[in-house]
Amino acid sequence: AKQIKVSLIGNPNTGKTSVFNLLTGLNQRVGNYPGITVEKKEGVCKLNNGTKAHILDLPGTYSLNASSLDENVVIEVLLNKKNKYFPDVAVVVTDVENLKRNLLLFTQIKDLEIPTILVINMADRMSRKGISLDIPTLEKELDTKIALISARKEQGIEQLKKCIEQYATLSQAPCLDPLSFEPDYFSRLQKAFPNQSLYKLWLVITQDVNFRKVNKQEITIDPDFKIKTESELKRLQQKETIKRYQFINAVLKKGFTIDKSTATGFSAQLDEILTHKVFGYIIFFMI
Ligand code: GDP
Ligand code: MG
């Protein structure tokens, strides 16, 4: 029977490996990617409908504007349809306390048109931080299914499995609002390649990824589209980042609230205090 391929993607320390362990249990193995020393963890998860999902725990990455070996592994898997790990479903794991920063990568993955589920992890930390989420609104605005989970408390994993089951039958997903900065350039690019994902084209240009690998066919990108200088490339990538954060801020304004006054309990106080170190220690010994 065909296995569903699932990639776990996210910033470092969001809980990917914890989620991976919960999904795969003892059905896992650790190795390296060919030729490099980046750790590769893969395993199998049995879904409730009986199908098996192959789970890949990808190295932590902040964005797809790759600069490190780890990030290159992620790009290679996600851009190359011929890669044996190219996912049917991408699961982006985020930390509820760092949602804004973590969502940058989510918007990029979504723009690759791979069916993408958003995991918001560390739900156990919400109440003492005074965080509340409007999940239906976030799902609508981000055009995705969300699994709110706590890997530490082993909560929400069944819901995540259900989402994976559902998404495995989609073959393509809509992107968000990719690359609406620099409209002239990108509309020319899209016209030149009407059947290609715009964000993929952009990564092929900026990350120097081999187009044949990505598309199973050689397509020549007109030199006219190449970015001429390093500083021009930086400028455009910055514009992309700003654009994405504007989008993310607008979404979070609708579906994420943090109320410091409801953050109660000794541990919340302790967190607050410890963030003001020296001053904190004094108070700490007083209470
Ligand atoms: P990765 O770098 O994304 O693979 O993250 P890990 O799975 O290694 O987890 C990073 C840290 O977050 C570890 O200390 C975990 O124990 C902790 N962690 C993971 N999931 C949760 C959670 O649901 N709640 C809390 N409070 N901590 C978590
Ligand atoms: Mg990890």
PDB file of C-alpha atoms and ligand atoms in Angstrom:
ATOM      1  CA  ALA A   1       0.000   0.000   0.000  1.00  0.00           C
ATOM      2  CA  LYS A   2       1.088   3.540  -0.672  1.00  0.00           C
ATOM      3  CA  GLN A   3       2.516   5.421   2.293  1.00  0.00           C
ATOM      4  CA  ILE A   4       1.643   9.055   2.830  1.00  0.00           C
ATOM      5  CA  LYS A   5       4.761  11.179   3.078  1.00  0.00           C
ATOM      6  CA  VAL A   6       4.741  13.807   5.804  1.00  0.00           C
ATOM      7  CA  SER A   7       7.444  16.381   6.552  1.00  0.00           C
ATOM      8  CA  LEU A   8       7.709  18.088   9.935  1.00  0.00           C
ATOM      9  CA  ILE A   9       9.042  21.588   9.426  1.00  0.00           C
ATOM     10  CA  GLY A  10       9.601  24.505  11.784  1.00  0.00           C
ATOM     11  CA  ASN A  11      11.937  26.901  13.535  1.00  0.00           C
ATOM     12  CA  PRO A  12      14.378  25.315  16.007  1.00  0.00           C
ATOM     13  CA  ASN A  13      12.902  24.507  19.452  1.00  0.00           C
ATOM     14  CA  THR A  14       9.255  24.565  18.457  1.00  0.00           C
ATOM     15  CA  GLY A  15       8.821  20.917  19.438  1.00  0.00           C
ATOM     16  CA  LYS A  16       9.215  19.126  16.088  1.00  0.00           C
ATOM     17  CA  THR A  17      11.157  16.238  17.567  1.00  0.00           C
ATOM     18  CA  SER A  18       8.704  15.928  20.459  1.00  0.00           C
ATOM     19  CA  VAL A  19       5.825  15.731  17.963  1.00  0.00           C
ATOM     20  CA  PHE A  20       7.843  13.299  15.846  1.00  0.00           C
ATOM     21  CA  ASN A  21       8.368  11.025  18.854  1.00  0.00           C
ATOM     22  CA  LEU A  22       4.678  11.077  19.715  1.00  0.00           C
ATOM     23  CA  LEU A  23       3.654  10.243  16.146  1.00  0.00           C
ATOM     24  CA  THR A  24       6.180   7.497  15.542  1.00  0.00           C
ATOM     25  CA  GLY A  25       6.877   6.017  18.978  1.00  0.00           C
ATOM     26  CA  LEU A  26       9.519   3.357  18.575  1.00  0.00           C
ATOM     27  CA  ASN A  27       9.033   3.103  14.816  1.00  0.00           C
ATOM     28  CA  GLN A  28      11.863   5.438  13.977  1.00  0.00           C
ATOM     29  CA  ARG A  29      15.422   5.511  12.827  1.00  0.00           C
ATOM     30  CA  VAL A  30      18.138   8.126  12.760  1.00  0.00           C
ATOM     31  CA  GLY A  31      20.723   8.601  10.026  1.00  0.00           C
ATOM     32  CA  ASN A  32      22.376  11.282   7.922  1.00  0.00           C
ATOM     33  CA  TYR A  33      21.530  12.889   4.598  1.00  0.00           C
ATOM     34  CA  PRO A  34      23.826  11.545   1.877  1.00  0.00           C
ATOM     35  CA  GLY A  35      27.181  13.258   1.849  1.00  0.00           C
ATOM     36  CA  ILE A  36      26.570  15.628   4.768  1.00  0.00           C
ATOM     37  CA  THR A  37      26.409  15.321   8.544  1.00  0.00           C
ATOM     38  CA  VAL A  38      22.940  16.781   8.979  1.00  0.00           C
ATOM     39  CA  GLU A  39      20.915  14.373  11.105  1.00  0.00           C
ATOM     40  CA  LYS A  40      17.982  12.653   9.428  1.00  0.00           C
ATOM     41  CA  LYS A  41      15.147  11.259  11.526  1.00  0.00           C
ATOM     42  CA  GLU A  42      12.381   9.274   9.906  1.00  0.00           C
ATOM     43  CA  GLY A  43       9.638   7.053  11.214  1.00  0.00           C
ATOM     44  CA  VAL A  44       6.239   5.559  10.585  1.00  0.00           C
ATOM     45  CA  CYS A  45       2.898   6.534  12.061  1.00  0.00           C
ATOM     46  CA  LYS A  46      -0.222   4.440  11.665  1.00  0.00           C
ATOM     47  CA  LEU A  47      -3.271   6.606  11.003  1.00  0.00           C
ATOM     48  CA  ASN A  48      -6.725   5.692  12.221  1.00  0.00           C
ATOM     49  CA  ASN A  49      -7.970   4.738   8.761  1.00  0.00           C
ATOM     50  CA  GLY A  50      -5.232   2.115   8.590  1.00  0.00           C
ATOM     51  CA  THR A  51      -2.916   3.952   6.191  1.00  0.00           C
ATOM     52  CA  LYS A  52       0.668   4.443   7.167  1.00  0.00           C
ATOM     53  CA  ALA A  53       2.354   7.805   7.156  1.00  0.00           C
ATOM     54  CA  HIS A  54       6.091   8.139   6.671  1.00  0.00           C
ATOM     55  CA  ILE A  55       7.204  10.994   8.923  1.00  0.00           C
ATOM     56  CA  LEU A  56      10.389  12.990   8.309  1.00  0.00           C
ATOM     57  CA  ASP A  57      11.668  15.275  11.081  1.00  0.00           C
ATOM     58  CA  LEU A  58      13.439  17.979   9.070  1.00  0.00           C
ATOM     59  CA  PRO A  59      16.213  20.138  10.571  1.00  0.00           C
ATOM     60  CA  GLY A  60      15.029  23.358  12.211  1.00  0.00           C
ATOM     61  CA  THR A  61      14.970  26.332   9.873  1.00  0.00           C
ATOM     62  CA  TYR A  62      13.896  29.966  10.186  1.00  0.00           C
ATOM     63  CA  SER A  63      13.067  30.611   6.564  1.00  0.00           C
ATOM     64  CA  LEU A  64      13.456  29.252   3.059  1.00  0.00           C
ATOM     65  CA  ASN A  65      15.992  31.938   2.193  1.00  0.00           C
ATOM     66  CA  ALA A  66      18.650  29.328   2.840  1.00  0.00           C
ATOM     67  CA  SER A  67      22.068  30.090   4.097  1.00  0.00           C
ATOM     68  CA  SER A  68      23.044  26.980   6.044  1.00  0.00           C
ATOM     69  CA  LEU A  69      23.498  23.309   5.281  1.00  0.00           C
ATOM     70  CA  ASP A  70      20.474  22.463   7.433  1.00  0.00           C
ATOM     71  CA  GLU A  71      18.269  24.888   5.567  1.00  0.00           C
ATOM     72  CA  ASN A  72      19.481  23.568   2.240  1.00  0.00           C
ATOM     73  CA  VAL A  73      18.261  20.116   3.225  1.00  0.00           C
ATOM     74  CA  VAL A  74      14.796  21.539   3.800  1.00  0.00           C
ATOM     75  CA  ILE A  75      14.781  23.358   0.452  1.00  0.00           C
ATOM     76  CA  GLU A  76      16.028  20.301  -1.388  1.00  0.00           C
ATOM     77  CA  VAL A  77      13.212  18.141   0.032  1.00  0.00           C
ATOM     78  CA  LEU A  78      10.435  20.678  -0.510  1.00  0.00           C
ATOM     79  CA  LEU A  79      11.334  21.963  -3.955  1.00  0.00           C
ATOM     80  CA  ASN A  80      12.288  18.799  -5.693  1.00  0.00           C
ATOM     81  CA  LYS A  81       9.302  16.676  -6.661  1.00  0.00           C
ATOM     82  CA  LYS A  82      11.657  13.839  -7.522  1.00  0.00           C
ATOM     83  CA  ASN A  83      13.192  13.787  -4.054  1.00  0.00           C
ATOM     84  CA  LYS A  84      12.102  10.569  -2.365  1.00  0.00           C
ATOM     85  CA  TYR A  85      10.945  12.577   0.665  1.00  0.00           C
ATOM     86  CA  PHE A  86       8.928  15.184  -1.258  1.00  0.00           C
ATOM     87  CA  PRO A  87       5.893  15.443   1.051  1.00  0.00           C
ATOM     88  CA  ASP A  88       2.218  14.808   0.333  1.00  0.00           C
ATOM     89  CA  VAL A  89       1.564  16.828   3.467  1.00  0.00           C
ATOM     90  CA  ALA A  90       3.719  19.455   5.168  1.00  0.00           C
ATOM     91  CA  VAL A  91       3.226  19.924   8.914  1.00  0.00           C
ATOM     92  CA  VAL A  92       4.609  23.228  10.166  1.00  0.00           C
ATOM     93  CA  VAL A  93       5.225  23.140  13.919  1.00  0.00           C
ATOM     94  CA  THR A  94       5.109  26.451  15.790  1.00  0.00           C
ATOM     95  CA  ASP A  95       5.408  27.562  19.404  1.00  0.00           C
ATOM     96  CA  VAL A  96       2.370  29.508  20.621  1.00  0.00           C
ATOM     97  CA  GLU A  97       4.663  31.922  22.458  1.00  0.00           C
ATOM     98  CA  ASN A  98       6.620  32.748  19.300  1.00  0.00           C
ATOM     99  CA  LEU A  99       3.797  32.479  16.825  1.00  0.00           C
ATOM    100  CA  LYS A 100       4.532  35.658  14.895  1.00  0.00           C
ATOM    101  CA  ARG A 101       8.126  34.746  14.135  1.00  0.00           C
ATOM    102  CA  ASN A 102       7.267  31.097  13.495  1.00  0.00           C
ATOM    103  CA  LEU A 103       4.538  31.959  11.001  1.00  0.00           C
ATOM    104  CA  LEU A 104       7.032  33.483   8.571  1.00  0.00           C
ATOM    105  CA  LEU A 105       8.183  29.996   7.566  1.00  0.00           C
ATOM    106  CA  PHE A 106       4.573  28.779   7.475  1.00  0.00           C
ATOM    107  CA  THR A 107       3.637  31.411   4.852  1.00  0.00           C
ATOM    108  CA  GLN A 108       6.610  30.376   2.725  1.00  0.00           C
ATOM    109  CA  ILE A 109       5.782  26.665   2.875  1.00  0.00           C
ATOM    110  CA  LYS A 110       2.154  27.429   2.053  1.00  0.00           C
ATOM    111  CA  ASP A 111       3.229  29.353  -1.030  1.00  0.00           C
ATOM    112  CA  LEU A 112       4.907  26.226  -2.391  1.00  0.00           C
ATOM    113  CA  GLU A 113       1.357  24.887  -2.891  1.00  0.00           C
ATOM    114  CA  ILE A 114       2.020  21.779  -0.818  1.00  0.00           C
ATOM    115  CA  PRO A 115      -0.960  20.863   1.424  1.00  0.00           C
ATOM    116  CA  THR A 116       0.148  22.412   4.714  1.00  0.00           C
ATOM    117  CA  ILE A 117      -1.151  21.874   8.257  1.00  0.00           C
ATOM    118  CA  LEU A 118      -0.303  24.311  11.034  1.00  0.00           C
ATOM    119  CA  VAL A 119       0.547  22.830  14.433  1.00  0.00           C
ATOM    120  CA  ILE A 120       0.471  25.321  17.291  1.00  0.00           C
ATOM    121  CA  ASN A 121       2.422  23.601  20.040  1.00  0.00           C
ATOM    122  CA  MET A 122       3.037  24.364  23.738  1.00  0.00           C
ATOM    123  CA  ALA A 123      -0.662  24.937  24.379  1.00  0.00           C
ATOM    124  CA  ASP A 124       0.056  24.105  28.031  1.00  0.00           C
ATOM    125  CA  ARG A 125       1.781  27.473  28.329  1.00  0.00           C
ATOM    126  CA  MET A 126      -1.133  29.560  27.108  1.00  0.00           C
ATOM    127  CA  SER A 127      -3.093  30.181  30.277  1.00  0.00           C
ATOM    128  CA  ARG A 128      -0.249  31.362  32.419  1.00  0.00           C
ATOM    129  CA  LYS A 129       0.878  33.643  29.603  1.00  0.00           C
ATOM    130  CA  GLY A 130      -2.659  34.986  29.162  1.00  0.00           C
ATOM    131  CA  ILE A 131      -2.768  33.896  25.525  1.00  0.00           C
ATOM    132  CA  SER A 132      -6.038  33.108  23.803  1.00  0.00           C
ATOM    133  CA  LEU A 133      -6.525  31.991  20.235  1.00  0.00           C
ATOM    134  CA  ASP A 134      -9.503  32.180  17.924  1.00  0.00           C
ATOM    135  CA  ILE A 135      -8.752  28.987  16.007  1.00  0.00           C
ATOM    136  CA  PRO A 136     -11.594  29.190  13.419  1.00  0.00           C
ATOM    137  CA  THR A 137     -10.557  32.738  12.516  1.00  0.00           C
ATOM    138  CA  LEU A 138      -6.887  31.785  12.272  1.00  0.00           C
ATOM    139  CA  GLU A 139      -7.809  28.787  10.107  1.00  0.00           C
ATOM    140  CA  LYS A 140      -9.816  30.984   7.788  1.00  0.00           C
ATOM    141  CA  GLU A 141      -7.227  33.737   7.514  1.00  0.00           C
ATOM    142  CA  LEU A 142      -4.305  31.360   7.034  1.00  0.00           C
ATOM    143  CA  ASP A 143      -6.337  29.034   4.818  1.00  0.00           C
ATOM    144  CA  THR A 144      -5.251  25.904   6.674  1.00  0.00           C
ATOM    145  CA  LYS A 145      -6.215  23.361   9.299  1.00  0.00           C
ATOM    146  CA  ILE A 146      -4.766  24.024  12.726  1.00  0.00           C
ATOM    147  CA  ALA A 147      -3.961  21.420  15.372  1.00  0.00           C
ATOM    148  CA  LEU A 148      -3.528  23.046  18.763  1.00  0.00           C
ATOM    149  CA  ILE A 149      -1.408  20.644  20.771  1.00  0.00           C
ATOM    150  CA  SER A 150       0.804  20.176  23.763  1.00  0.00           C
ATOM    151  CA  ALA A 151       3.507  17.678  22.957  1.00  0.00           C
ATOM    152  CA  ARG A 152       4.620  17.799  26.575  1.00  0.00           C
ATOM    153  CA  LYS A 153       1.177  16.826  27.857  1.00  0.00           C
ATOM    154  CA  GLU A 154       0.555  14.567  24.876  1.00  0.00           C
ATOM    155  CA  GLN A 155      -2.602  16.489  24.006  1.00  0.00           C
ATOM    156  CA  GLY A 156      -3.995  17.063  20.526  1.00  0.00           C
ATOM    157  CA  ILE A 157      -2.021  14.364  18.738  1.00  0.00           C
ATOM    158  CA  GLU A 158      -5.149  12.473  17.645  1.00  0.00           C
ATOM    159  CA  GLN A 159      -6.506  15.657  16.088  1.00  0.00           C
ATOM    160  CA  LEU A 160      -3.219  16.158  14.249  1.00  0.00           C
ATOM    161  CA  LYS A 161      -3.445  12.616  12.882  1.00  0.00           C
ATOM    162  CA  LYS A 162      -6.966  13.330  11.623  1.00  0.00           C
ATOM    163  CA  CYS A 163      -5.736  16.482   9.858  1.00  0.00           C
ATOM    164  CA  ILE A 164      -2.936  14.494   8.196  1.00  0.00           C
ATOM    165  CA  GLU A 165      -5.475  11.904   7.036  1.00  0.00           C
ATOM    166  CA  GLN A 166      -7.662  14.616   5.515  1.00  0.00           C
ATOM    167  CA  TYR A 167      -4.842  16.505   3.842  1.00  0.00           C
ATOM    168  CA  ALA A 168      -3.321  13.378   2.332  1.00  0.00           C
ATOM    169  CA  THR A 169      -6.070  13.358  -0.277  1.00  0.00           C
ATOM    170  CA  LEU A 170      -5.425  16.912  -1.455  1.00  0.00           C
ATOM    171  CA  SER A 171      -2.781  17.075  -4.113  1.00  0.00           C
ATOM    172  CA  GLN A 172      -2.307  20.804  -4.207  1.00  0.00           C
ATOM    173  CA  ALA A 173      -3.209  23.636  -1.923  1.00  0.00           C
ATOM    174  CA  PRO A 174      -3.795  27.324  -2.585  1.00  0.00           C
ATOM    175  CA  CYS A 175      -1.021  29.706  -1.692  1.00  0.00           C
ATOM    176  CA  LEU A 176      -1.530  32.834   0.407  1.00  0.00           C
ATOM    177  CA  ASP A 177      -0.633  36.103  -1.248  1.00  0.00           C
ATOM    178  CA  PRO A 178       2.830  35.481  -2.575  1.00  0.00           C
ATOM    179  CA  LEU A 179       5.159  38.142  -3.742  1.00  0.00           C
ATOM    180  CA  SER A 180       2.767  41.012  -4.228  1.00  0.00           C
ATOM    181  CA  PHE A 181       5.691  43.346  -3.699  1.00  0.00           C
ATOM    182  CA  GLU A 182       7.504  44.357  -6.884  1.00  0.00           C
ATOM    183  CA  PRO A 183       4.381  43.697  -8.999  1.00  0.00           C
ATOM    184  CA  ASP A 184       5.968  44.440 -12.386  1.00  0.00           C
ATOM    185  CA  TYR A 185       8.726  41.914 -11.978  1.00  0.00           C
ATOM    186  CA  PHE A 186       6.508  39.156 -10.640  1.00  0.00           C
ATOM    187  CA  SER A 187       3.703  39.544 -13.136  1.00  0.00           C
ATOM    188  CA  ARG A 188       6.251  39.321 -15.962  1.00  0.00           C
ATOM    189  CA  LEU A 189       7.740  36.226 -14.322  1.00  0.00           C
ATOM    190  CA  GLN A 190       4.336  34.578 -13.928  1.00  0.00           C
ATOM    191  CA  LYS A 191       3.451  35.349 -17.554  1.00  0.00           C
ATOM    192  CA  ALA A 192       6.648  33.706 -18.699  1.00  0.00           C
ATOM    193  CA  PHE A 193       5.821  30.536 -16.725  1.00  0.00           C
ATOM    194  CA  PRO A 194       2.028  30.469 -16.394  1.00  0.00           C
ATOM    195  CA  ASN A 195       1.915  26.922 -15.015  1.00  0.00           C
ATOM    196  CA  GLN A 196       4.507  27.253 -12.306  1.00  0.00           C
ATOM    197  CA  SER A 197       4.144  28.283  -8.679  1.00  0.00           C
ATOM    198  CA  LEU A 198       5.407  31.849  -8.478  1.00  0.00           C
ATOM    199  CA  TYR A 199       7.133  31.368  -5.158  1.00  0.00           C
ATOM    200  CA  LYS A 200       8.923  28.257  -6.459  1.00  0.00           C
ATOM    201  CA  LEU A 201      10.164  30.254  -9.431  1.00  0.00           C
ATOM    202  CA  TRP A 202      11.367  32.919  -7.038  1.00  0.00           C
ATOM    203  CA  LEU A 203      13.295  30.368  -4.958  1.00  0.00           C
ATOM    204  CA  VAL A 204      14.787  28.857  -8.092  1.00  0.00           C
ATOM    205  CA  ILE A 205      16.067  32.308  -9.033  1.00  0.00           C
ATOM    206  CA  THR A 206      17.242  33.433  -5.607  1.00  0.00           C
ATOM    207  CA  GLN A 207      18.524  30.147  -4.209  1.00  0.00           C
ATOM    208  CA  ASP A 208      20.130  28.988  -7.413  1.00  0.00           C
ATOM    209  CA  VAL A 209      18.168  25.741  -7.316  1.00  0.00           C
ATOM    210  CA  ASN A 210      18.326  23.587 -10.403  1.00  0.00           C
ATOM    211  CA  PHE A 211      15.093  24.049 -12.341  1.00  0.00           C
ATOM    212  CA  ARG A 212      15.200  20.599 -13.905  1.00  0.00           C
ATOM    213  CA  LYS A 213      15.174  18.980 -10.481  1.00  0.00           C
ATOM    214  CA  VAL A 214      12.172  21.009  -9.467  1.00  0.00           C
ATOM    215  CA  ASN A 215      10.101  20.530 -12.566  1.00  0.00           C
ATOM    216  CA  LYS A 216      11.175  17.289 -14.228  1.00  0.00           C
ATOM    217  CA  GLN A 217      11.932  19.356 -17.319  1.00  0.00           C
ATOM    218  CA  GLU A 218      14.444  21.910 -18.354  1.00  0.00           C
ATOM    219  CA  ILE A 219      13.074  25.414 -18.504  1.00  0.00           C
ATOM    220  CA  THR A 220      15.395  28.274 -19.215  1.00  0.00           C
ATOM    221  CA  ILE A 221      14.824  31.321 -17.127  1.00  0.00           C
ATOM    222  CA  ASP A 222      15.540  34.387 -19.219  1.00  0.00           C
ATOM    223  CA  PRO A 223      18.692  36.125 -17.926  1.00  0.00           C
ATOM    224  CA  ASP A 224      16.512  39.177 -17.755  1.00  0.00           C
ATOM    225  CA  PHE A 225      14.906  37.693 -14.617  1.00  0.00           C
ATOM    226  CA  LYS A 226      18.168  37.032 -12.814  1.00  0.00           C
ATOM    227  CA  ILE A 227      18.888  39.302  -9.879  1.00  0.00           C
ATOM    228  CA  LYS A 228      21.973  41.243 -10.861  1.00  0.00           C
ATOM    229  CA  THR A 229      23.655  42.112  -7.587  1.00  0.00           C
ATOM    230  CA  GLU A 230      23.896  40.768  -4.064  1.00  0.00           C
ATOM    231  CA  SER A 231      22.498  43.997  -2.635  1.00  0.00           C
ATOM    232  CA  GLU A 232      19.504  43.924  -4.980  1.00  0.00           C
ATOM    233  CA  LEU A 233      18.843  40.340  -3.862  1.00  0.00           C
ATOM    234  CA  LYS A 234      19.013  41.385  -0.189  1.00  0.00           C
ATOM    235  CA  ARG A 235      16.670  44.274  -0.858  1.00  0.00           C
ATOM    236  CA  LEU A 236      14.070  42.048  -2.501  1.00  0.00           C
ATOM    237  CA  GLN A 237      14.313  39.389   0.199  1.00  0.00           C
ATOM    238  CA  GLN A 238      13.817  42.050   2.844  1.00  0.00           C
ATOM    239  CA  LYS A 239      10.773  43.328   1.004  1.00  0.00           C
ATOM    240  CA  GLU A 240       9.404  39.785   0.932  1.00  0.00           C
ATOM    241  CA  THR A 241       9.939  39.415   4.669  1.00  0.00           C
ATOM    242  CA  ILE A 242       8.278  42.734   5.453  1.00  0.00           C
ATOM    243  CA  LYS A 243       5.316  41.839   3.252  1.00  0.00           C
ATOM    244  CA  ARG A 244       4.911  38.507   5.026  1.00  0.00           C
ATOM    245  CA  TYR A 245       5.055  40.092   8.477  1.00  0.00           C
ATOM    246  CA  GLN A 246       2.434  42.661   7.477  1.00  0.00           C
ATOM    247  CA  PHE A 247       0.178  39.788   6.515  1.00  0.00           C
ATOM    248  CA  ILE A 248       0.965  37.848   9.713  1.00  0.00           C
ATOM    249  CA  ASN A 249       0.377  40.886  11.947  1.00  0.00           C
ATOM    250  CA  ALA A 250      -3.018  41.455  10.369  1.00  0.00           C
ATOM    251  CA  VAL A 251      -3.963  37.810  10.897  1.00  0.00           C
ATOM    252  CA  LEU A 252      -2.811  37.732  14.522  1.00  0.00           C
ATOM    253  CA  LYS A 253      -4.680  40.923  15.258  1.00  0.00           C
ATOM    254  CA  LYS A 254      -7.863  39.008  14.448  1.00  0.00           C
ATOM    255  CA  GLY A 255      -7.099  35.685  16.117  1.00  0.00           C
ATOM    256  CA  PHE A 256      -4.457  36.069  18.823  1.00  0.00           C
ATOM    257  CA  THR A 257      -4.753  37.992  22.062  1.00  0.00           C
ATOM    258  CA  ILE A 258      -2.412  38.229  24.973  1.00  0.00           C
ATOM    259  CA  ASP A 259      -3.649  39.610  28.244  1.00  0.00           C
ATOM    260  CA  LYS A 260      -0.851  40.039  30.753  1.00  0.00           C
ATOM    261  CA  SER A 261      -3.294  40.694  33.580  1.00  0.00           C
ATOM    262  CA  THR A 262      -4.831  37.236  33.284  1.00  0.00           C
ATOM    263  CA  ALA A 263      -1.420  35.597  33.342  1.00  0.00           C
ATOM    264  CA  THR A 264      -1.544  34.367  36.890  1.00  0.00           C
ATOM    265  CA  GLY A 265       0.061  31.926  39.225  1.00  0.00           C
ATOM    266  CA  PHE A 266       3.426  31.607  40.828  1.00  0.00           C
ATOM    267  CA  SER A 267       5.197  30.301  37.708  1.00  0.00           C
ATOM    268  CA  ALA A 268       3.948  33.207  35.594  1.00  0.00           C
ATOM    269  CA  GLN A 269       5.267  35.620  38.197  1.00  0.00           C
ATOM    270  CA  LEU A 270       8.513  33.720  38.251  1.00  0.00           C
ATOM    271  CA  ASP A 271       8.849  33.908  34.456  1.00  0.00           C
ATOM    272  CA  GLU A 272       8.251  37.640  34.587  1.00  0.00           C
ATOM    273  CA  ILE A 273      10.757  38.105  37.353  1.00  0.00           C
ATOM    274  CA  LEU A 274      13.474  36.005  35.788  1.00  0.00           C
ATOM    275  CA  THR A 275      13.336  38.034  32.614  1.00  0.00           C
ATOM    276  CA  HIS A 276      14.607  40.989  34.668  1.00  0.00           C
ATOM    277  CA  LYS A 277      17.560  39.036  35.937  1.00  0.00           C
ATOM    278  CA  VAL A 278      19.500  40.831  38.652  1.00  0.00           C
ATOM    279  CA  PHE A 279      16.525  42.752  39.909  1.00  0.00           C
ATOM    280  CA  GLY A 280      14.657  39.471  39.677  1.00  0.00           C
ATOM    281  CA  TYR A 281      16.914  37.508  41.944  1.00  0.00           C
ATOM    282  CA  ILE A 282      16.400  40.025  44.716  1.00  0.00           C
ATOM    283  CA  ILE A 283      12.628  39.792  44.506  1.00  0.00           C
ATOM    284  CA  PHE A 284      12.860  36.046  44.065  1.00  0.00           C
ATOM    285  CA  PHE A 285      14.518  35.639  47.431  1.00  0.00           C
ATOM    286  CA  MET A 286      11.984  37.966  49.015  1.00  0.00           C
ATOM    287  CA  ILE A 287       8.906  35.944  47.976  1.00  0.00           C
TER     288      ILE A 287
HETATM  289  P1  GDP B   1      12.699  20.907  18.025  1.00  0.00           P
HETATM  290  O1  GDP B   1      13.982  21.664  18.113  1.00  0.00           O
HETATM  291  O2  GDP B   1      11.715  21.659  17.206  1.00  0.00           O
HETATM  292  O3  GDP B   1      12.866  19.498  17.572  1.00  0.00           O
HETATM  293  O4  GDP B   1      12.070  20.888  19.499  1.00  0.00           O
HETATM  294  P2  GDP B   1      12.122  19.764  20.632  1.00  0.00           P
HETATM  295  O5  GDP B   1      11.100  18.716  20.392  1.00  0.00           O
HETATM  296  O6  GDP B   1      13.514  19.310  20.796  1.00  0.00           O
HETATM  297  O7  GDP B   1      11.641  20.623  21.892  1.00  0.00           O
HETATM  298  C1  GDP B   1      12.313  21.795  22.279  1.00  0.00           C
HETATM  299  C2  GDP B   1      12.023  22.064  23.743  1.00  0.00           C
HETATM  300  O8  GDP B   1      10.646  22.392  23.933  1.00  0.00           O
HETATM  301  C3  GDP B   1      12.294  20.857  24.628  1.00  0.00           C
HETATM  302  O9  GDP B   1      12.845  21.321  25.843  1.00  0.00           O
HETATM  303  C4  GDP B   1      10.906  20.274  24.861  1.00  0.00           C
HETATM  304  O10 GDP B   1      10.817  19.585  26.085  1.00  0.00           O
HETATM  305  C5  GDP B   1      10.044  21.516  24.883  1.00  0.00           C
HETATM  306  N1  GDP B   1       8.664  21.246  24.455  1.00  0.00           N
HETATM  307  C6  GDP B   1       8.258  20.528  23.391  1.00  0.00           C
HETATM  308  N2  GDP B   1       6.916  20.469  23.332  1.00  0.00           N
HETATM  309  C7  GDP B   1       6.447  21.172  24.393  1.00  0.00           C
HETATM  310  C8  GDP B   1       5.131  21.471  24.874  1.00  0.00           C
HETATM  311  O11 GDP B   1       4.097  21.082  24.338  1.00  0.00           O
HETATM  312  N3  GDP B   1       5.051  22.247  25.995  1.00  0.00           N
HETATM  313  C9  GDP B   1       6.154  22.712  26.632  1.00  0.00           C
HETATM  314  N4  GDP B   1       5.976  23.458  27.715  1.00  0.00           N
HETATM  315  N5  GDP B   1       7.401  22.433  26.201  1.00  0.00           N
HETATM  316  C10 GDP B   1       7.558  21.672  25.104  1.00  0.00           C
HETATM  317 MG    MG B   2      14.534  18.524  16.760  1.00  0.00          MG
END
